[in-house]
């Protein structure tokens, strides 16, 4: 009898859903809107209805569904309870309890960044490894820590909040979290733009990035495009980015000693050159017993969440 | 039928052994010398003989022994293989395989610092918690990371090597590991003495520590004794120590979000005042979702290893 599992990634605008085989093949993926009104009370009923409909449509019997995994933007404990998910309008929500009641199958839930790491371990950049750290370099820096094939949730769901590791003592601007000198302030897309602005302001050295800045087009992509064209100032900015992130990942390695670091998020579109800048400084700062770690780019893009959510129920 | 398990802590000079109940009561503990000659080839046979003898002496049937756990000073993988244990004269050694053959019971092995963390979680400062970080502040700084009740070994056994997190960029002296600016250089007993010497050399401020230094008695204990007597210079040194260690533990929290940090090793004899200095700076640098972590002193002392080793086989 063929078995299936569902992976659900609940975002602030859309809910992504995927139907998977236990071997990691995606049978079908689709989306529904996220209805955040009324404290997001319709979100889980909508998910349940969409899963039920898909089962009916494909004549999938309940007995063949191993379970439904769900990733949400907020800290989730091991019982599938989220304590706050601002983007969804949720306070405390028992995701597993609520969906199991409606679907009659096993439901597991996790934080979206952690779940994405699990997806990349299962079928993406970390495939074949069981000790994986995902660093998602987007507007902020998120992370997911996989130890022995399992997500590290942490005692209050704050495991993998690597964007808020303290990296720089002298920082005067505050991070979104209220602290100063968080990794996110240097290694996110916005962080790279900050580094670029500072570097451009520090001298009159020629750089194509000055034109980007005038056109209001200074971005992480612009920086790495300029690096590829050999722009000296852009290369210095990339070095600085690499030094902060490489140092942060070296510290993570002294804690969980992963086999591979997977770099994802918008910034990772810069390509392999990103791994070069980061691994150079990682090697400088890492403990010798951790230096063997690999650096890979994430490969699942926006689908990492549904892959990882499906993997949640496969154990 | 009463069940038992053995915990074995193999050190460079003595092997500590303990007979435990599954509930964490120590029935008896004893020691044998560690024979490191001939590549340490007698060590495991000696352990097997001592365990066998104890079973005979106490008329413990093999069927009632859940297993034997072993902690060794070196990186150990999940199959119970150590890759190098310099202090024991060992190269690659299959601890589990070797002892299971001789004893006919389940054997699990782990790195001694990791195993000590498990012991403190089971019956010591971290009792009742399942997400625990142990920082052992001795000659060096060791660590053990417990996630969901299990030791984080890491892909190459370097999980929990928190003494080698890079903390200070400007450090000119090298750490024993070859890097510069490792946590161990500031938060170990020797590290505190370094901080003290630097502080004393930096000014002529009066301090009882000057007398200690003249008598060649400058030590972590002397520093914290002076702190308790209100010595201003000693208090500044303690602040600096607290800042480095608090910052390091805050970074660990962003990775694994523990419920409690347990401080052990010789430095922890300073008492609760140690937790005060560390938690003050931890709170400054930690991500808000991690600030709730507790700080406790280790309570098992040199027995943490045998407790943790026994716990290894209880799962």
PDB file of N, CA, C and O in Angstrom, chain A residues 101-164:
ATOM      1  N   UNK A 101      -7.600  16.814  15.521  1.00  0.00           N
ATOM      2  CA  UNK A 101      -9.041  16.719  15.769  1.00  0.00           C
ATOM      3  C   UNK A 101      -9.804  16.760  14.443  1.00  0.00           C
ATOM      4  O   UNK A 101     -10.742  16.006  14.218  1.00  0.00           O
ATOM      5  N   UNK A 102      -9.371  17.630  13.538  1.00  0.00           N
ATOM      6  CA  UNK A 102     -10.077  17.802  12.269  1.00  0.00           C
ATOM      7  C   UNK A 102      -9.729  16.744  11.230  1.00  0.00           C
ATOM      8  O   UNK A 102     -10.538  16.419  10.364  1.00  0.00           O
ATOM      9  N   UNK A 103      -8.483  16.240  11.285  1.00  0.00           N
ATOM     10  CA  UNK A 103      -8.023  15.341  10.211  1.00  0.00           C
ATOM     11  C   UNK A 103      -7.973  13.871  10.626  1.00  0.00           C
ATOM     12  O   UNK A 103      -7.997  12.981   9.761  1.00  0.00           O
ATOM     13  N   UNK A 104      -7.843  13.618  11.923  1.00  0.00           N
ATOM     14  CA  UNK A 104      -7.772  12.228  12.376  1.00  0.00           C
ATOM     15  C   UNK A 104      -6.476  11.530  11.993  1.00  0.00           C
ATOM     16  O   UNK A 104      -6.408  10.309  11.934  1.00  0.00           O
ATOM     17  N   UNK A 105      -5.431  12.305  11.702  1.00  0.00           N
ATOM     18  CA  UNK A 105      -4.106  11.720  11.446  1.00  0.00           C
ATOM     19  C   UNK A 105      -3.088  12.452  12.337  1.00  0.00           C
ATOM     20  O   UNK A 105      -3.366  13.514  12.883  1.00  0.00           O
ATOM     21  N   UNK A 106      -1.903  11.854  12.454  1.00  0.00           N
ATOM     22  CA  UNK A 106      -0.840  12.449  13.262  1.00  0.00           C
ATOM     23  C   UNK A 106      -0.419  13.798  12.682  1.00  0.00           C
ATOM     24  O   UNK A 106      -0.223  13.928  11.482  1.00  0.00           O
ATOM     25  N   UNK A 107      -0.276  14.795  13.544  1.00  0.00           N
ATOM     26  CA  UNK A 107       0.190  16.109  13.107  1.00  0.00           C
ATOM     27  C   UNK A 107       1.393  16.529  13.965  1.00  0.00           C
ATOM     28  O   UNK A 107       1.378  16.355  15.176  1.00  0.00           O
ATOM     29  N   UNK A 108       2.437  17.003  13.300  1.00  0.00           N
ATOM     30  CA  UNK A 108       3.601  17.547  14.020  1.00  0.00           C
ATOM     31  C   UNK A 108       3.810  18.978  13.541  1.00  0.00           C
ATOM     32  O   UNK A 108       3.587  19.277  12.363  1.00  0.00           O
ATOM     33  N   UNK A 109       4.241  19.836  14.454  1.00  0.00           N
ATOM     34  CA  UNK A 109       4.461  21.227  14.064  1.00  0.00           C
ATOM     35  C   UNK A 109       5.830  21.691  14.509  1.00  0.00           C
ATOM     36  O   UNK A 109       6.406  21.161  15.459  1.00  0.00           O
ATOM     37  N   UNK A 110       6.363  22.670  13.791  1.00  0.00           N
ATOM     38  CA  UNK A 110       7.670  23.222  14.150  1.00  0.00           C
ATOM     39  C   UNK A 110       7.806  24.640  13.657  1.00  0.00           C
ATOM     40  O   UNK A 110       6.994  25.126  12.851  1.00  0.00           O
ATOM     41  N   UNK A 111       8.836  25.311  14.135  1.00  0.00           N
ATOM     42  CA  UNK A 111       9.144  26.663  13.679  1.00  0.00           C
ATOM     43  C   UNK A 111       9.593  26.625  12.216  1.00  0.00           C
ATOM     44  O   UNK A 111      10.320  25.720  11.808  1.00  0.00           O
ATOM     45  N   UNK A 112       9.156  27.598  11.428  1.00  0.00           N
ATOM     46  CA  UNK A 112       9.411  27.528   9.981  1.00  0.00           C
ATOM     47  C   UNK A 112      10.901  27.486   9.595  1.00  0.00           C
ATOM     48  O   UNK A 112      11.280  26.737   8.690  1.00  0.00           O
ATOM     49  N   UNK A 113      11.726  28.249  10.318  1.00  0.00           N
ATOM     50  CA  UNK A 113      13.159  28.241   9.976  1.00  0.00           C
ATOM     51  C   UNK A 113      13.781  26.886  10.316  1.00  0.00           C
ATOM     52  O   UNK A 113      14.578  26.339   9.546  1.00  0.00           O
ATOM     53  N   UNK A 114      13.396  26.328  11.461  1.00  0.00           N
ATOM     54  CA  UNK A 114      13.895  25.006  11.844  1.00  0.00           C
ATOM     55  C   UNK A 114      13.438  23.945  10.854  1.00  0.00           C
ATOM     56  O   UNK A 114      14.190  23.060  10.470  1.00  0.00           O
ATOM     57  N   UNK A 115      12.172  24.050  10.461  1.00  0.00           N
ATOM     58  CA  UNK A 115      11.588  23.075   9.549  1.00  0.00           C
ATOM     59  C   UNK A 115      12.273  23.157   8.172  1.00  0.00           C
ATOM     60  O   UNK A 115      12.543  22.134   7.541  1.00  0.00           O
ATOM     61  N   UNK A 116      12.597  24.361   7.746  1.00  0.00           N
ATOM     62  CA  UNK A 116      13.308  24.523   6.468  1.00  0.00           C
ATOM     63  C   UNK A 116      14.661  23.815   6.518  1.00  0.00           C
ATOM     64  O   UNK A 116      15.101  23.199   5.534  1.00  0.00           O
ATOM     65  N   UNK A 117      15.330  23.882   7.669  1.00  0.00           N
ATOM     66  CA  UNK A 117      16.622  23.202   7.823  1.00  0.00           C
ATOM     67  C   UNK A 117      16.434  21.695   7.658  1.00  0.00           C
ATOM     68  O   UNK A 117      17.248  21.016   7.021  1.00  0.00           O
ATOM     69  N   UNK A 118      15.354  21.195   8.233  1.00  0.00           N
ATOM     70  CA  UNK A 118      15.060  19.768   8.119  1.00  0.00           C
ATOM     71  C   UNK A 118      14.819  19.385   6.658  1.00  0.00           C
ATOM     72  O   UNK A 118      15.276  18.337   6.184  1.00  0.00           O
ATOM     73  N   UNK A 119      14.129  20.263   5.925  1.00  0.00           N
ATOM     74  CA  UNK A 119      13.895  20.033   4.503  1.00  0.00           C
ATOM     75  C   UNK A 119      15.192  19.978   3.713  1.00  0.00           C
ATOM     76  O   UNK A 119      15.406  19.093   2.886  1.00  0.00           O
ATOM     77  N   UNK A 120      16.081  20.927   3.994  1.00  0.00           N
ATOM     78  CA  UNK A 120      17.379  20.950   3.288  1.00  0.00           C
ATOM     79  C   UNK A 120      18.219  19.726   3.649  1.00  0.00           C
ATOM     80  O   UNK A 120      18.983  19.236   2.825  1.00  0.00           O
ATOM     81  N   UNK A 121      18.073  19.228   4.880  1.00  0.00           N
ATOM     82  CA  UNK A 121      18.789  18.008   5.261  1.00  0.00           C
ATOM     83  C   UNK A 121      18.229  16.808   4.507  1.00  0.00           C
ATOM     84  O   UNK A 121      18.957  15.947   4.026  1.00  0.00           O
ATOM     85  N   UNK A 122      16.897  16.790   4.375  1.00  0.00           N
ATOM     86  CA  UNK A 122      16.237  15.625   3.778  1.00  0.00           C
ATOM     87  C   UNK A 122      16.486  15.534   2.274  1.00  0.00           C
ATOM     88  O   UNK A 122      16.896  14.496   1.763  1.00  0.00           O
ATOM     89  N   UNK A 123      16.267  16.641   1.581  1.00  0.00           N
ATOM     90  CA  UNK A 123      16.284  16.593   0.112  1.00  0.00           C
ATOM     91  C   UNK A 123      17.064  17.739  -0.535  1.00  0.00           C
ATOM     92  O   UNK A 123      17.014  17.902  -1.750  1.00  0.00           O
ATOM     93  N   UNK A 124      17.758  18.556   0.264  1.00  0.00           N
ATOM     94  CA  UNK A 124      18.411  19.728  -0.322  1.00  0.00           C
ATOM     95  C   UNK A 124      19.919  19.717  -0.164  1.00  0.00           C
ATOM     96  O   UNK A 124      20.573  18.690  -0.319  1.00  0.00           O
ATOM     97  N   UNK A 125      20.461  20.874   0.185  1.00  0.00           N
ATOM     98  CA  UNK A 125      21.905  21.051   0.273  1.00  0.00           C
ATOM     99  C   UNK A 125      22.586  20.162   1.299  1.00  0.00           C
ATOM    100  O   UNK A 125      23.777  19.900   1.200  1.00  0.00           O
ATOM    101  N   UNK A 126      21.820  19.697   2.290  1.00  0.00           N
ATOM    102  CA  UNK A 126      22.419  18.870   3.333  1.00  0.00           C
ATOM    103  C   UNK A 126      22.085  17.397   3.180  1.00  0.00           C
ATOM    104  O   UNK A 126      22.261  16.612   4.114  1.00  0.00           O
ATOM    105  N   UNK A 127      21.599  17.019   1.989  1.00  0.00           N
ATOM    106  CA  UNK A 127      21.168  15.633   1.767  1.00  0.00           C
ATOM    107  C   UNK A 127      22.277  14.641   2.104  1.00  0.00           C
ATOM    108  O   UNK A 127      23.426  14.822   1.706  1.00  0.00           O
ATOM    109  N   UNK A 128      21.917  13.592   2.837  1.00  0.00           N
ATOM    110  CA  UNK A 128      22.896  12.567   3.187  1.00  0.00           C
ATOM    111  C   UNK A 128      23.590  12.823   4.516  1.00  0.00           C
ATOM    112  O   UNK A 128      24.324  11.974   5.007  1.00  0.00           O
ATOM    113  N   UNK A 129      23.347  14.013   5.110  1.00  0.00           N
ATOM    114  CA  UNK A 129      23.968  14.334   6.402  1.00  0.00           C
ATOM    115  C   UNK A 129      22.908  14.316   7.496  1.00  0.00           C
ATOM    116  O   UNK A 129      21.734  14.499   7.221  1.00  0.00           O
ATOM    117  N   UNK A 130      23.334  14.107   8.729  1.00  0.00           N
ATOM    118  CA  UNK A 130      22.368  14.171   9.822  1.00  0.00           C
ATOM    119  C   UNK A 130      22.711  15.241  10.856  1.00  0.00           C
ATOM    120  O   UNK A 130      21.938  15.492  11.761  1.00  0.00           O
ATOM    121  N   UNK A 131      23.857  15.888  10.699  1.00  0.00           N
ATOM    122  CA  UNK A 131      24.199  17.028  11.557  1.00  0.00           C
ATOM    123  C   UNK A 131      24.396  18.235  10.654  1.00  0.00           C
ATOM    124  O   UNK A 131      25.446  18.381  10.013  1.00  0.00           O
ATOM    125  N   UNK A 132      23.369  19.070  10.586  1.00  0.00           N
ATOM    126  CA  UNK A 132      23.313  20.135   9.587  1.00  0.00           C
ATOM    127  C   UNK A 132      22.938  21.458  10.252  1.00  0.00           C
ATOM    128  O   UNK A 132      22.096  21.488  11.147  1.00  0.00           O
ATOM    129  N   UNK A 133      23.570  22.540   9.832  1.00  0.00           N
ATOM    130  CA  UNK A 133      23.148  23.873  10.257  1.00  0.00           C
ATOM    131  C   UNK A 133      22.749  24.655   9.018  1.00  0.00           C
ATOM    132  O   UNK A 133      23.540  24.779   8.073  1.00  0.00           O
ATOM    133  N   UNK A 134      21.502  25.139   9.008  1.00  0.00           N
ATOM    134  CA  UNK A 134      21.052  25.997   7.915  1.00  0.00           C
ATOM    135  C   UNK A 134      21.102  27.441   8.379  1.00  0.00           C
ATOM    136  O   UNK A 134      20.587  27.778   9.445  1.00  0.00           O
ATOM    137  N   UNK A 135      21.742  28.294   7.588  1.00  0.00           N
ATOM    138  CA  UNK A 135      21.712  29.731   7.850  1.00  0.00           C
ATOM    139  C   UNK A 135      20.927  30.370   6.723  1.00  0.00           C
ATOM    140  O   UNK A 135      21.343  30.308   5.566  1.00  0.00           O
ATOM    141  N   UNK A 136      19.775  30.923   7.050  1.00  0.00           N
ATOM    142  CA  UNK A 136      18.929  31.548   6.041  1.00  0.00           C
ATOM    143  C   UNK A 136      19.189  33.040   6.036  1.00  0.00           C
ATOM    144  O   UNK A 136      18.850  33.753   6.984  1.00  0.00           O
ATOM    145  N   UNK A 137      19.840  33.508   4.968  1.00  0.00           N
ATOM    146  CA  UNK A 137      20.251  34.900   4.870  1.00  0.00           C
ATOM    147  C   UNK A 137      19.246  35.660   4.018  1.00  0.00           C
ATOM    148  O   UNK A 137      19.359  35.716   2.794  1.00  0.00           O
ATOM    149  N   UNK A 138      18.212  36.178   4.665  1.00  0.00           N
ATOM    150  CA  UNK A 138      17.184  36.926   3.950  1.00  0.00           C
ATOM    151  C   UNK A 138      17.152  38.343   4.482  1.00  0.00           C
ATOM    152  O   UNK A 138      18.197  38.931   4.728  1.00  0.00           O
ATOM    153  N   UNK A 139      15.950  38.899   4.655  1.00  0.00           N
ATOM    154  CA  UNK A 139      15.822  40.225   5.255  1.00  0.00           C
ATOM    155  C   UNK A 139      16.496  40.208   6.623  1.00  0.00           C
ATOM    156  O   UNK A 139      17.192  41.122   7.009  1.00  0.00           O
ATOM    157  N   UNK A 140      16.271  39.113   7.358  1.00  0.00           N
ATOM    158  CA  UNK A 140      17.008  38.865   8.601  1.00  0.00           C
ATOM    159  C   UNK A 140      17.881  37.639   8.406  1.00  0.00           C
ATOM    160  O   UNK A 140      18.083  37.185   7.290  1.00  0.00           O
ATOM    161  N   UNK A 141      18.407  37.127   9.510  1.00  0.00           N
ATOM    162  CA  UNK A 141      19.139  35.859   9.459  1.00  0.00           C
ATOM    163  C   UNK A 141      18.423  34.870  10.364  1.00  0.00           C
ATOM    164  O   UNK A 141      18.286  35.101  11.567  1.00  0.00           O
ATOM    165  N   UNK A 142      17.921  33.798   9.753  1.00  0.00           N
ATOM    166  CA  UNK A 142      17.283  32.744  10.532  1.00  0.00           C
ATOM    167  C   UNK A 142      18.197  31.542  10.534  1.00  0.00           C
ATOM    168  O   UNK A 142      19.211  31.506   9.842  1.00  0.00           O
ATOM    169  N   UNK A 143      17.826  30.550  11.295  1.00  0.00           N
ATOM    170  CA  UNK A 143      18.675  29.371  11.313  1.00  0.00           C
ATOM    171  C   UNK A 143      17.908  28.147  11.730  1.00  0.00           C
ATOM    172  O   UNK A 143      16.792  28.232  12.254  1.00  0.00           O
ATOM    173  N   UNK A 144      18.483  27.017  11.459  1.00  0.00           N
ATOM    174  CA  UNK A 144      17.916  25.758  11.902  1.00  0.00           C
ATOM    175  C   UNK A 144      19.065  24.833  12.205  1.00  0.00           C
ATOM    176  O   UNK A 144      20.013  24.737  11.430  1.00  0.00           O
ATOM    177  N   UNK A 145      18.991  24.193  13.368  1.00  0.00           N
ATOM    178  CA  UNK A 145      20.068  23.314  13.806  1.00  0.00           C
ATOM    179  C   UNK A 145      19.525  21.889  13.800  1.00  0.00           C
ATOM    180  O   UNK A 145      18.525  21.600  14.463  1.00  0.00           O
ATOM    181  N   UNK A 146      20.169  21.010  13.039  1.00  0.00           N
ATOM    182  CA  UNK A 146      19.758  19.610  13.009  1.00  0.00           C
ATOM    183  C   UNK A 146      20.860  18.779  13.652  1.00  0.00           C
ATOM    184  O   UNK A 146      22.002  18.797  13.198  1.00  0.00           O
ATOM    185  N   UNK A 147      20.504  18.075  14.712  1.00  0.00           N
ATOM    186  CA  UNK A 147      21.450  17.209  15.405  1.00  0.00           C
ATOM    187  C   UNK A 147      20.932  15.783  15.301  1.00  0.00           C
ATOM    188  O   UNK A 147      19.798  15.511  15.698  1.00  0.00           O
ATOM    189  N   UNK A 148      21.752  14.924  14.740  1.00  0.00           N
ATOM    190  CA  UNK A 148      21.366  13.526  14.610  1.00  0.00           C
ATOM    191  C   UNK A 148      20.010  13.360  13.911  1.00  0.00           C
ATOM    192  O   UNK A 148      19.189  12.544  14.316  1.00  0.00           O
ATOM    193  N   UNK A 149      19.773  14.180  12.902  1.00  0.00           N
ATOM    194  CA  UNK A 149      18.547  14.079  12.114  1.00  0.00           C
ATOM    195  C   UNK A 149      17.322  14.747  12.707  1.00  0.00           C
ATOM    196  O   UNK A 149      16.247  14.718  12.108  1.00  0.00           O
ATOM    197  N   UNK A 150      17.465  15.352  13.896  1.00  0.00           N
ATOM    198  CA  UNK A 150      16.318  15.998  14.550  1.00  0.00           C
ATOM    199  C   UNK A 150      16.567  17.493  14.728  1.00  0.00           C
ATOM    200  O   UNK A 150      17.683  17.920  15.020  1.00  0.00           O
ATOM    201  N   UNK A 151      15.480  18.257  14.618  1.00  0.00           N
ATOM    202  CA  UNK A 151      15.556  19.697  14.848  1.00  0.00           C
ATOM    203  C   UNK A 151      15.835  19.997  16.321  1.00  0.00           C
ATOM    204  O   UNK A 151      15.223  19.379  17.199  1.00  0.00           O
ATOM    205  N   UNK A 152      16.731  20.930  16.584  1.00  0.00           N
ATOM    206  CA  UNK A 152      16.939  21.412  17.947  1.00  0.00           C
ATOM    207  C   UNK A 152      15.961  22.561  18.199  1.00  0.00           C
ATOM    208  O   UNK A 152      16.135  23.666  17.696  1.00  0.00           O
ATOM    209  N   UNK A 153      14.911  22.262  18.956  1.00  0.00           N
ATOM    210  CA  UNK A 153      13.870  23.250  19.231  1.00  0.00           C
ATOM    211  C   UNK A 153      14.306  24.196  20.347  1.00  0.00           C
ATOM    212  O   UNK A 153      14.043  25.387  20.307  1.00  0.00           O
ATOM    213  N   UNK A 154      14.983  23.629  21.322  1.00  0.00           N
ATOM    214  CA  UNK A 154      15.371  24.421  22.495  1.00  0.00           C
ATOM    215  C   UNK A 154      14.261  24.446  23.516  1.00  0.00           C
ATOM    216  O   UNK A 154      13.120  24.088  23.219  1.00  0.00           O
ATOM    217  N   UNK A 155      14.607  24.892  24.738  1.00  0.00           N
ATOM    218  CA  UNK A 155      13.657  24.785  25.844  1.00  0.00           C
ATOM    219  C   UNK A 155      12.441  25.680  25.657  1.00  0.00           C
ATOM    220  O   UNK A 155      11.369  25.390  26.157  1.00  0.00           O
ATOM    221  N   UNK A 156      12.600  26.801  24.936  1.00  0.00           N
ATOM    222  CA  UNK A 156      11.458  27.695  24.709  1.00  0.00           C
ATOM    223  C   UNK A 156      11.280  27.984  23.222  1.00  0.00           C
ATOM    224  O   UNK A 156      10.795  29.047  22.840  1.00  0.00           O
ATOM    225  N   UNK A 157      11.729  27.066  22.385  1.00  0.00           N
ATOM    226  CA  UNK A 157      11.546  27.242  20.952  1.00  0.00           C
ATOM    227  C   UNK A 157      12.495  28.231  20.309  1.00  0.00           C
ATOM    228  O   UNK A 157      12.329  28.601  19.151  1.00  0.00           O
ATOM    229  N   UNK A 158      13.521  28.672  21.045  1.00  0.00           N
ATOM    230  CA  UNK A 158      14.450  29.658  20.486  1.00  0.00           C
ATOM    231  C   UNK A 158      15.737  29.010  19.963  1.00  0.00           C
ATOM    232  O   UNK A 158      16.707  29.696  19.668  1.00  0.00           O
ATOM    233  N   UNK A 159      15.744  27.687  19.821  1.00  0.00           N
ATOM    234  CA  UNK A 159      16.903  27.006  19.224  1.00  0.00           C
ATOM    235  C   UNK A 159      17.074  27.490  17.790  1.00  0.00           C
ATOM    236  O   UNK A 159      16.095  27.724  17.089  1.00  0.00           O
ATOM    237  N   UNK A 160      18.305  27.673  17.360  1.00  0.00           N
ATOM    238  CA  UNK A 160      18.569  28.087  15.985  1.00  0.00           C
ATOM    239  C   UNK A 160      18.342  29.554  15.700  1.00  0.00           C
ATOM    240  O   UNK A 160      18.328  29.967  14.542  1.00  0.00           O
ATOM    241  N   UNK A 161      18.211  30.368  16.742  1.00  0.00           N
ATOM    242  CA  UNK A 161      18.035  31.827  16.520  1.00  0.00           C
ATOM    243  C   UNK A 161      19.404  32.469  16.297  1.00  0.00           C
ATOM    244  O   UNK A 161      19.790  33.438  16.962  1.00  0.00           O
ATOM    245  N   UNK A 162      20.123  31.933  15.325  1.00  0.00           N
ATOM    246  CA  UNK A 162      21.521  32.311  15.148  1.00  0.00           C
ATOM    247  C   UNK A 162      21.707  33.744  14.649  1.00  0.00           C
ATOM    248  O   UNK A 162      22.784  34.309  14.769  1.00  0.00           O
ATOM    249  N   UNK A 163      20.659  34.329  14.106  1.00  0.00           N
ATOM    250  CA  UNK A 163      20.742  35.722  13.664  1.00  0.00           C
ATOM    251  C   UNK A 163      20.977  36.669  14.835  1.00  0.00           C
ATOM    252  O   UNK A 163      21.407  37.809  14.643  1.00  0.00           O
ATOM    253  N   UNK A 164      20.710  36.181  16.048  1.00  0.00           N
ATOM    254  CA  UNK A 164      20.853  37.052  17.214  1.00  0.00           C
ATOM    255  C   UNK A 164      22.001  36.641  18.127  1.00  0.00           C
ATOM    256  O   UNK A 164      22.013  36.939  19.309  1.00  0.00           O
TER     257      UNK A 164
END
